[in-house]
mmCIF file of C-alpha atoms and ligand atoms in Angstrom:
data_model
loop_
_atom_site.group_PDB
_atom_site.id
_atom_site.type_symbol
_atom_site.label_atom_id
_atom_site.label_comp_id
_atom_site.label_asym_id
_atom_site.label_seq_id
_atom_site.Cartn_x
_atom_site.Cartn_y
_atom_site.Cartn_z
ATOM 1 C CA UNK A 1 0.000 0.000 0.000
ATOM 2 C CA UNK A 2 1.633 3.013 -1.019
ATOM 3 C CA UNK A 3 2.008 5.533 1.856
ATOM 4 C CA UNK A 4 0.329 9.333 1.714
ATOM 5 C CA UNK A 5 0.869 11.708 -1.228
ATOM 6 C CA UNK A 6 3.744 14.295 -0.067
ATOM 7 C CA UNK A 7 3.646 18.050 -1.256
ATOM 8 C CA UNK A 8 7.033 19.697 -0.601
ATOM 9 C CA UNK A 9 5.924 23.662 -1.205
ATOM 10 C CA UNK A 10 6.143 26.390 1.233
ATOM 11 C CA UNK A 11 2.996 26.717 3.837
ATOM 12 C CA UNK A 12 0.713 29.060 2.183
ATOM 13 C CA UNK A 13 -1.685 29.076 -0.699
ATOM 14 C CA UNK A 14 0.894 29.668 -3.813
ATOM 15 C CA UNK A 15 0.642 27.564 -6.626
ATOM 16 C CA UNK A 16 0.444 24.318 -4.052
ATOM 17 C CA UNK A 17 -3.396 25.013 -2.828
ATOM 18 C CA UNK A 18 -5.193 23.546 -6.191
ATOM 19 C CA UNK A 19 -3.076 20.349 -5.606
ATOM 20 C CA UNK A 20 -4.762 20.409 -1.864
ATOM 21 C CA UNK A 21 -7.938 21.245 -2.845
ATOM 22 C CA UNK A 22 -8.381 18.543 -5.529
ATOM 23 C CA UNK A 23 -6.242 15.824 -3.119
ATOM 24 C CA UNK A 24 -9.034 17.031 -0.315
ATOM 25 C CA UNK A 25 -12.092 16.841 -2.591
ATOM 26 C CA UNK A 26 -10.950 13.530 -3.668
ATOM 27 C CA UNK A 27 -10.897 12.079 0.230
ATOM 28 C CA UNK A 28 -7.062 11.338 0.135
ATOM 29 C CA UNK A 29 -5.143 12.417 2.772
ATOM 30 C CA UNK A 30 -1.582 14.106 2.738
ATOM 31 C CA UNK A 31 1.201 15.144 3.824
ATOM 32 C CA UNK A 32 2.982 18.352 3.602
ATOM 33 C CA UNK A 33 7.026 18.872 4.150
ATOM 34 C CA UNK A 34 7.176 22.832 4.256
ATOM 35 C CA UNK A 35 10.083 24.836 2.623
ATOM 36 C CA UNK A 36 11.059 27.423 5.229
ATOM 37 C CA UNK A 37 14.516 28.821 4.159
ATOM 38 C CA UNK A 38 16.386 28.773 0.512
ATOM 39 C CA UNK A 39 18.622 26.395 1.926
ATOM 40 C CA UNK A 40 15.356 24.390 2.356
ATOM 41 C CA UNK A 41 14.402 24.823 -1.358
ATOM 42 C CA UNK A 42 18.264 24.231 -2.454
ATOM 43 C CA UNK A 43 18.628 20.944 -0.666
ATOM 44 C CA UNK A 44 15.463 19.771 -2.315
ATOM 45 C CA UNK A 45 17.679 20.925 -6.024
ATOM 46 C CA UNK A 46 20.453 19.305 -4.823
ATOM 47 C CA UNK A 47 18.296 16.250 -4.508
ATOM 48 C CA UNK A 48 17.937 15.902 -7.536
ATOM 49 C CA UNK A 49 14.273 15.703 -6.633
ATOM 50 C CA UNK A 50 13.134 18.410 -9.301
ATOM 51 C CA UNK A 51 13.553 18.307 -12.419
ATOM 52 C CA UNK A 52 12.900 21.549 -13.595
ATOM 53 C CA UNK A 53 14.554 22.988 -10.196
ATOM 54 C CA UNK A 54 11.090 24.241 -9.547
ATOM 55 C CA UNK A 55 7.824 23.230 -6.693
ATOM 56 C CA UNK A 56 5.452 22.198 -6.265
ATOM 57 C CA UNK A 57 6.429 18.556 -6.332
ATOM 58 C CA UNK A 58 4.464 15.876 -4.936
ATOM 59 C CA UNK A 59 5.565 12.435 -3.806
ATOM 60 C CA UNK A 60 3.055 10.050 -5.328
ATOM 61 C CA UNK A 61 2.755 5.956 -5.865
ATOM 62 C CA UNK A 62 6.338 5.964 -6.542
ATOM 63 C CA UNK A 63 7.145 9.080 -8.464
ATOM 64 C CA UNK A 64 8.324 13.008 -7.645
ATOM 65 C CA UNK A 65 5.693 14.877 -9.633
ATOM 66 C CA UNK A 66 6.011 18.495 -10.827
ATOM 67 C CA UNK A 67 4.712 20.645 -12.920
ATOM 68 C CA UNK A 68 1.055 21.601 -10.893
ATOM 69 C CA UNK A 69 -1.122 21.047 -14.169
ATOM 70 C CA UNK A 70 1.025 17.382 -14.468
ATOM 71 C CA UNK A 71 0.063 16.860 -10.991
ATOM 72 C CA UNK A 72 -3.567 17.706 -11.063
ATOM 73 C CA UNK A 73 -4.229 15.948 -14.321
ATOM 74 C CA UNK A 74 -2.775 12.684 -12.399
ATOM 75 C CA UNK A 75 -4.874 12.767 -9.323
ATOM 76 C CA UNK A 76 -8.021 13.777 -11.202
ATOM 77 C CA UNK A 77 -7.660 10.814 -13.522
ATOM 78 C CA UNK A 78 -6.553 8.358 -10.809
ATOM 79 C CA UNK A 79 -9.666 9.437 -8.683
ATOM 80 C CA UNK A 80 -12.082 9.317 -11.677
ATOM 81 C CA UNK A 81 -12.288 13.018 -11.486
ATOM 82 C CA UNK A 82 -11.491 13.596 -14.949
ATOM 83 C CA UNK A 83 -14.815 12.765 -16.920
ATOM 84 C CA UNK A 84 -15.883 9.269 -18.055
ATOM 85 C CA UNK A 85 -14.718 9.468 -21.739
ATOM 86 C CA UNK A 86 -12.887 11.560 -23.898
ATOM 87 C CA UNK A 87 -15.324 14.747 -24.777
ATOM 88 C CA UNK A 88 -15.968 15.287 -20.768
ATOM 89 C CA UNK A 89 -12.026 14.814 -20.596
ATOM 90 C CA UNK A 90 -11.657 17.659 -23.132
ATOM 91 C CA UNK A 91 -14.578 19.834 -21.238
ATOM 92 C CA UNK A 92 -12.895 19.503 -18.185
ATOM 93 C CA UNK A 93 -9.593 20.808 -19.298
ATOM 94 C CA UNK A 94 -11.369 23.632 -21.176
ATOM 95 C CA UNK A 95 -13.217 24.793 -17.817
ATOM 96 C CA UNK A 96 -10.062 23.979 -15.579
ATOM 97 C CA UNK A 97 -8.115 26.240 -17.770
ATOM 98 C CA UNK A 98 -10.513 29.175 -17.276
ATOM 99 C CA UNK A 99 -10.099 28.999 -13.693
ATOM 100 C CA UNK A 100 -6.618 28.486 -13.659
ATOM 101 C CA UNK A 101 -6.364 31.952 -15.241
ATOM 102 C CA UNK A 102 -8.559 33.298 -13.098
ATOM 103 C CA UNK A 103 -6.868 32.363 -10.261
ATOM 104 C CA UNK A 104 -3.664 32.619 -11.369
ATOM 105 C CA UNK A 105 -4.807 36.541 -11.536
ATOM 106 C CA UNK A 106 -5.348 36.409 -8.505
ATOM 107 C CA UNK A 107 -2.409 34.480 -6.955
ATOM 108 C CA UNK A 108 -0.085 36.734 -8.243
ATOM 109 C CA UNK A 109 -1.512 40.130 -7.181
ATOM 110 C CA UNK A 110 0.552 39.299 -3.664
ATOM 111 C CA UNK A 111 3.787 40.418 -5.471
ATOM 112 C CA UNK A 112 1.897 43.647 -6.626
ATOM 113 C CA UNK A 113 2.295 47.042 -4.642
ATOM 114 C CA UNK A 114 -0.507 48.559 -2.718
ATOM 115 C CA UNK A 115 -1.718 50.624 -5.455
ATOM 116 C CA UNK A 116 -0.982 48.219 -8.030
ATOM 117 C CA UNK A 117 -2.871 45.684 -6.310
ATOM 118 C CA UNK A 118 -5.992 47.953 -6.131
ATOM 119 C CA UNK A 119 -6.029 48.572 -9.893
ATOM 120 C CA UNK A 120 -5.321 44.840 -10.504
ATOM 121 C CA UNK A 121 -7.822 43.662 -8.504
ATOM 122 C CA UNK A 122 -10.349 45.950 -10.291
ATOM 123 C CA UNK A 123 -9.445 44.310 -13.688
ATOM 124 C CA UNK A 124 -9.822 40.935 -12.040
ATOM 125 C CA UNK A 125 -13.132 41.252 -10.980
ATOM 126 C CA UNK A 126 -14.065 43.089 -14.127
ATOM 127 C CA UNK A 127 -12.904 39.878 -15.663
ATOM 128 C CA UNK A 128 -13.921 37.606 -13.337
ATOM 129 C CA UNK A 129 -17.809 39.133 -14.411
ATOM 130 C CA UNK A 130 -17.644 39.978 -17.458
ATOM 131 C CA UNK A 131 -15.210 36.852 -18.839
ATOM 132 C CA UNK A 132 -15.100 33.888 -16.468
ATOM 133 C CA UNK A 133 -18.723 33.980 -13.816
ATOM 134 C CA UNK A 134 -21.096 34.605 -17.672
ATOM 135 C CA UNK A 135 -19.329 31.587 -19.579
ATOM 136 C CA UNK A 136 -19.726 29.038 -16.116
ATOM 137 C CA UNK A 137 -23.220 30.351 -15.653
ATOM 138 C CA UNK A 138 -23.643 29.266 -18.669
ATOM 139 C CA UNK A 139 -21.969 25.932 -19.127
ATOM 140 C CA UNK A 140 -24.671 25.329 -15.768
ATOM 141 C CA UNK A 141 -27.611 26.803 -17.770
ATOM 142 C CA UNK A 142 -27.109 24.897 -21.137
ATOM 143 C CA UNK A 143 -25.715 21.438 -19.321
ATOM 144 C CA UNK A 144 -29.341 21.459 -16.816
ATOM 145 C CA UNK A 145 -27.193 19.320 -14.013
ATOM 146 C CA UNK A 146 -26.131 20.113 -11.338
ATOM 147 C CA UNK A 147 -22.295 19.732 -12.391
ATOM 148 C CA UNK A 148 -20.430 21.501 -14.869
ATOM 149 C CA UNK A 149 -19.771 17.945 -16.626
ATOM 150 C CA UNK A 150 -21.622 14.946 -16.546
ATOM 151 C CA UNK A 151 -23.487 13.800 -13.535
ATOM 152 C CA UNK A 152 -21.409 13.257 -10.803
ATOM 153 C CA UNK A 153 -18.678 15.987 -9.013
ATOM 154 C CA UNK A 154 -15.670 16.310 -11.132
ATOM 155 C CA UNK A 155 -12.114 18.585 -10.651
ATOM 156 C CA UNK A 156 -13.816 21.405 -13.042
ATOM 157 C CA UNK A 157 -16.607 21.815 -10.349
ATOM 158 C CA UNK A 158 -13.685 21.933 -7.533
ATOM 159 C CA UNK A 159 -11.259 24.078 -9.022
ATOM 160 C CA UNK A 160 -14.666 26.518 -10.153
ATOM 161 C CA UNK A 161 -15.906 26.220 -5.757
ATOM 162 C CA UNK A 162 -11.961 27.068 -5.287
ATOM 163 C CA UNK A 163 -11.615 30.193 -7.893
ATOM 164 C CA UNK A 164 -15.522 31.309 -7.148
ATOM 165 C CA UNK A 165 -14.171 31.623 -3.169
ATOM 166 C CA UNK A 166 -10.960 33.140 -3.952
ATOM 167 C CA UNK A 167 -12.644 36.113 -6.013
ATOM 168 C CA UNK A 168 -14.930 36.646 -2.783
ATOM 169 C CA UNK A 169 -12.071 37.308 -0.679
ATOM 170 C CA UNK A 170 -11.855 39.877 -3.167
ATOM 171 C CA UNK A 171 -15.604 41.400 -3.469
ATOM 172 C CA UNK A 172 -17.889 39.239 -1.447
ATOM 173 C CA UNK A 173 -20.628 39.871 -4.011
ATOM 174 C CA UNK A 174 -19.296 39.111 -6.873
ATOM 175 C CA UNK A 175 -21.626 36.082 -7.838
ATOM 176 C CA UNK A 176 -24.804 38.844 -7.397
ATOM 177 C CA UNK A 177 -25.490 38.467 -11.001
ATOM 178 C CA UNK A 178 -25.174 34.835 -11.631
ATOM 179 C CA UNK A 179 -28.190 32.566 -9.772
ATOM 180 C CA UNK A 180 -27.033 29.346 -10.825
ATOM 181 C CA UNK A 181 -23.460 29.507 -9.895
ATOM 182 C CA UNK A 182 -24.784 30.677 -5.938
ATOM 183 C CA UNK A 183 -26.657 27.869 -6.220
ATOM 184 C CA UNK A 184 -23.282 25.679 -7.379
ATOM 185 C CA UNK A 185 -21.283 27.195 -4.808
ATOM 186 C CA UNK A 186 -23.492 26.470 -1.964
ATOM 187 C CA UNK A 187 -24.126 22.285 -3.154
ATOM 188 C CA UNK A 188 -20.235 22.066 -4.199
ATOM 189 C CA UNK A 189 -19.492 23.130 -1.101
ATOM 190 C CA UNK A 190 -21.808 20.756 1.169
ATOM 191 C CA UNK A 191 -20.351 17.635 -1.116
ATOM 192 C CA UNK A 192 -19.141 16.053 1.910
ATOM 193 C CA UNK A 193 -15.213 15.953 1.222
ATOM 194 C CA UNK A 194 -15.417 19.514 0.256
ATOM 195 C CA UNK A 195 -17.277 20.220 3.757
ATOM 196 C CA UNK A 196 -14.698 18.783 5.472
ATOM 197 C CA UNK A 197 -11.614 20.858 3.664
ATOM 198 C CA UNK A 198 -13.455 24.352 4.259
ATOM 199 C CA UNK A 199 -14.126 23.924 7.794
ATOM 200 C CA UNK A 200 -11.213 25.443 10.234
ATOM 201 C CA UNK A 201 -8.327 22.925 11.294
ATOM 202 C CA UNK A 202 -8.060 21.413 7.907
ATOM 203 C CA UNK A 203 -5.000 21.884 5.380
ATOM 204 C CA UNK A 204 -6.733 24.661 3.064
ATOM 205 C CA UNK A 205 -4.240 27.743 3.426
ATOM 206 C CA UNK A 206 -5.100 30.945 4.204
ATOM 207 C CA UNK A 207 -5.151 33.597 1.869
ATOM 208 C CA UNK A 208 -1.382 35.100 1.673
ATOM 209 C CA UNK A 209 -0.137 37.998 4.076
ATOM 210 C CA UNK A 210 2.748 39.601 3.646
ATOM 211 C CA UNK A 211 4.644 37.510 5.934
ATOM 212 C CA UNK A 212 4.040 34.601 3.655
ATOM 213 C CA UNK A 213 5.349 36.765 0.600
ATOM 214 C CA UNK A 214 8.525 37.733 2.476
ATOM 215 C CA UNK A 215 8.784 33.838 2.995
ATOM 216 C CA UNK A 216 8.087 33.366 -0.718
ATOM 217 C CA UNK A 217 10.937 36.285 -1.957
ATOM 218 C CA UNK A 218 13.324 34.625 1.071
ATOM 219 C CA UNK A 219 13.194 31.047 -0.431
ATOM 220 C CA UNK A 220 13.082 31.764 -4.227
ATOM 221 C CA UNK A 221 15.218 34.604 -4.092
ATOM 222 C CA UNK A 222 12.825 37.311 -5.782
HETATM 223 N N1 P9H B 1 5.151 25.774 -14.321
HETATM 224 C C1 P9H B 1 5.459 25.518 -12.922
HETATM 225 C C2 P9H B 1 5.846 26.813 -12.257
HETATM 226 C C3 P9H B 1 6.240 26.583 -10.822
HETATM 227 C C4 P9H B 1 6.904 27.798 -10.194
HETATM 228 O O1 P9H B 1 6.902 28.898 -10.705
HETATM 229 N N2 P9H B 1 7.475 27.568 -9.015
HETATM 230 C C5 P9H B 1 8.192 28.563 -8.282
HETATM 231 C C6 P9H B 1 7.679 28.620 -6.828
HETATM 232 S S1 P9H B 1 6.017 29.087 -6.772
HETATM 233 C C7 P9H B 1 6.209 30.849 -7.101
HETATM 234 C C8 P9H B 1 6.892 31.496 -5.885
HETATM 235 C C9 P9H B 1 7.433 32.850 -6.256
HETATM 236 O O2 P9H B 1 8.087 32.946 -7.306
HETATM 237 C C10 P9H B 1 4.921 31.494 -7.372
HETATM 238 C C11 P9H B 1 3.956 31.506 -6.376
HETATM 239 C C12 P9H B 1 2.758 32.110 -6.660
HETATM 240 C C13 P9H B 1 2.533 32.683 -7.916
HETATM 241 C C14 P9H B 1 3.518 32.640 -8.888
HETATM 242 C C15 P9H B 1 4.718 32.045 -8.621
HETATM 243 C C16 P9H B 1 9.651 28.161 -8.283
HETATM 244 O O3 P9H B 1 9.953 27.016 -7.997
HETATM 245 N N3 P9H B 1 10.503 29.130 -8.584
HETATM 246 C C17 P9H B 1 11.930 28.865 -8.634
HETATM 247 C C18 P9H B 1 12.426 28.907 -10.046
HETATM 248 O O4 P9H B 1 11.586 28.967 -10.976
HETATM 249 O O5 P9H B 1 13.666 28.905 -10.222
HETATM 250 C C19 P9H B 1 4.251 24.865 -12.258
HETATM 251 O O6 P9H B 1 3.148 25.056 -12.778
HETATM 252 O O7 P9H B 1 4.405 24.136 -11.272
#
């Protein structure tokens, strides 16, 4: 029996928190080995442990994973997240790469100043409404389920709860013109794995402060 899934990122959101979120939804549990200094992050390159000297990587049945989308796309297939056959396979990469630019916005505006990260968050939420919320709403309207794809949960509909949360942190009222996807957000969120992550005490990170960046600019030397 192969032991728990280990991430090896620093402890905060980052690039890392998809990987948790989709590991959480799925009902594995895992491990986390925190970078805390460069010297941390070098030993892990001196390794030999990643091969594009970059994290996340995540110890997994055997292998050192990297690359987050490589990473995802392996534990939603090996959890039957990923759609039954190949056109929900392609509709789920399609969605999960609308969200991943969403929220890569998003993750990013941490490095901004104080005034850039005003006007940057105004052109992600103008984005987020006018771009990402209409064409989900949509995909919800014209599919009649209650999931983005198919009929049962799939990573689309977590990474979507994920990005959907992460924009409120931004404006808490951002889903005020799109019904269906309030509606998503609140049975996404009661699926009982997903339950279970958002409630306190779990391993969902919380949203970056600027101690975490300093951490972040310490160990990756930026
Ligand atoms: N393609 C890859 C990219 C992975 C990646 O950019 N890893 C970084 C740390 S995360 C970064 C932290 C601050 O720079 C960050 C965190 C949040 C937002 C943007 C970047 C890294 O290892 N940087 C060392 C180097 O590149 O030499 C993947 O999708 O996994």
């Amino acid at each position: 029996m192969a032991g728990k899934p280990k991430l090896h990122y620093a402890n905060g959101r980052g690039r890392m928190e998809s990987i948790r979120w989709l590991l959480a939804a799925a009902g594995v549990e895992f491990e986390e080995v925190f970078l805390e200094t460069k010297e941390d992050f070098e030993k892990l390159r001196s390794d030999g442990d990643l091969l594009f000297q970059q994290v996340p990587m995540v110890e997994i049945d055997g292998m050192k994973i990297v690359q987050t989308r490589a990473i995802l796309s392996y534990i939603a297939a090996k959890h039957n997240l990923y759609g039954k056959d190949l056109n929900e396979k392609t509709l789920i990469d399609m969605y999960v790469e609308g969200t991943t630019e969403l929220m890569g916005m998003i993750i990013s505006l941490m490095f901004h100043t104080p005034e850039g990260k005003a006007k940057q968050s105004a052109m992600i939420i103008d984005r987020a409404t006018t771009r990402y919320f209409p064409a989900y709403e949509k995909v919800l309207k014209d599919h009649g389920h209650v999931f983005l794809v198919g009929n049962q949960f799939t990573w689309a509909d977590v990474q979507l709860l994920e990005a959907i949360l992460m924009t409120e942190e931004l404006k808490s009222d951002v889903l005020s013109k799109f019904p269906l996807l309030q509606a998503f957000k609140t049975r996404i969120s009661n699926i009982p794995t997903i339950k279970k992550f958002l409630q306190p005490g779990s391993q969902r990170k919380p949203p970056p402060d600027d101690e975490f960046v300093a951490k972040l600019r310490k160990i990756f030397n930026i």
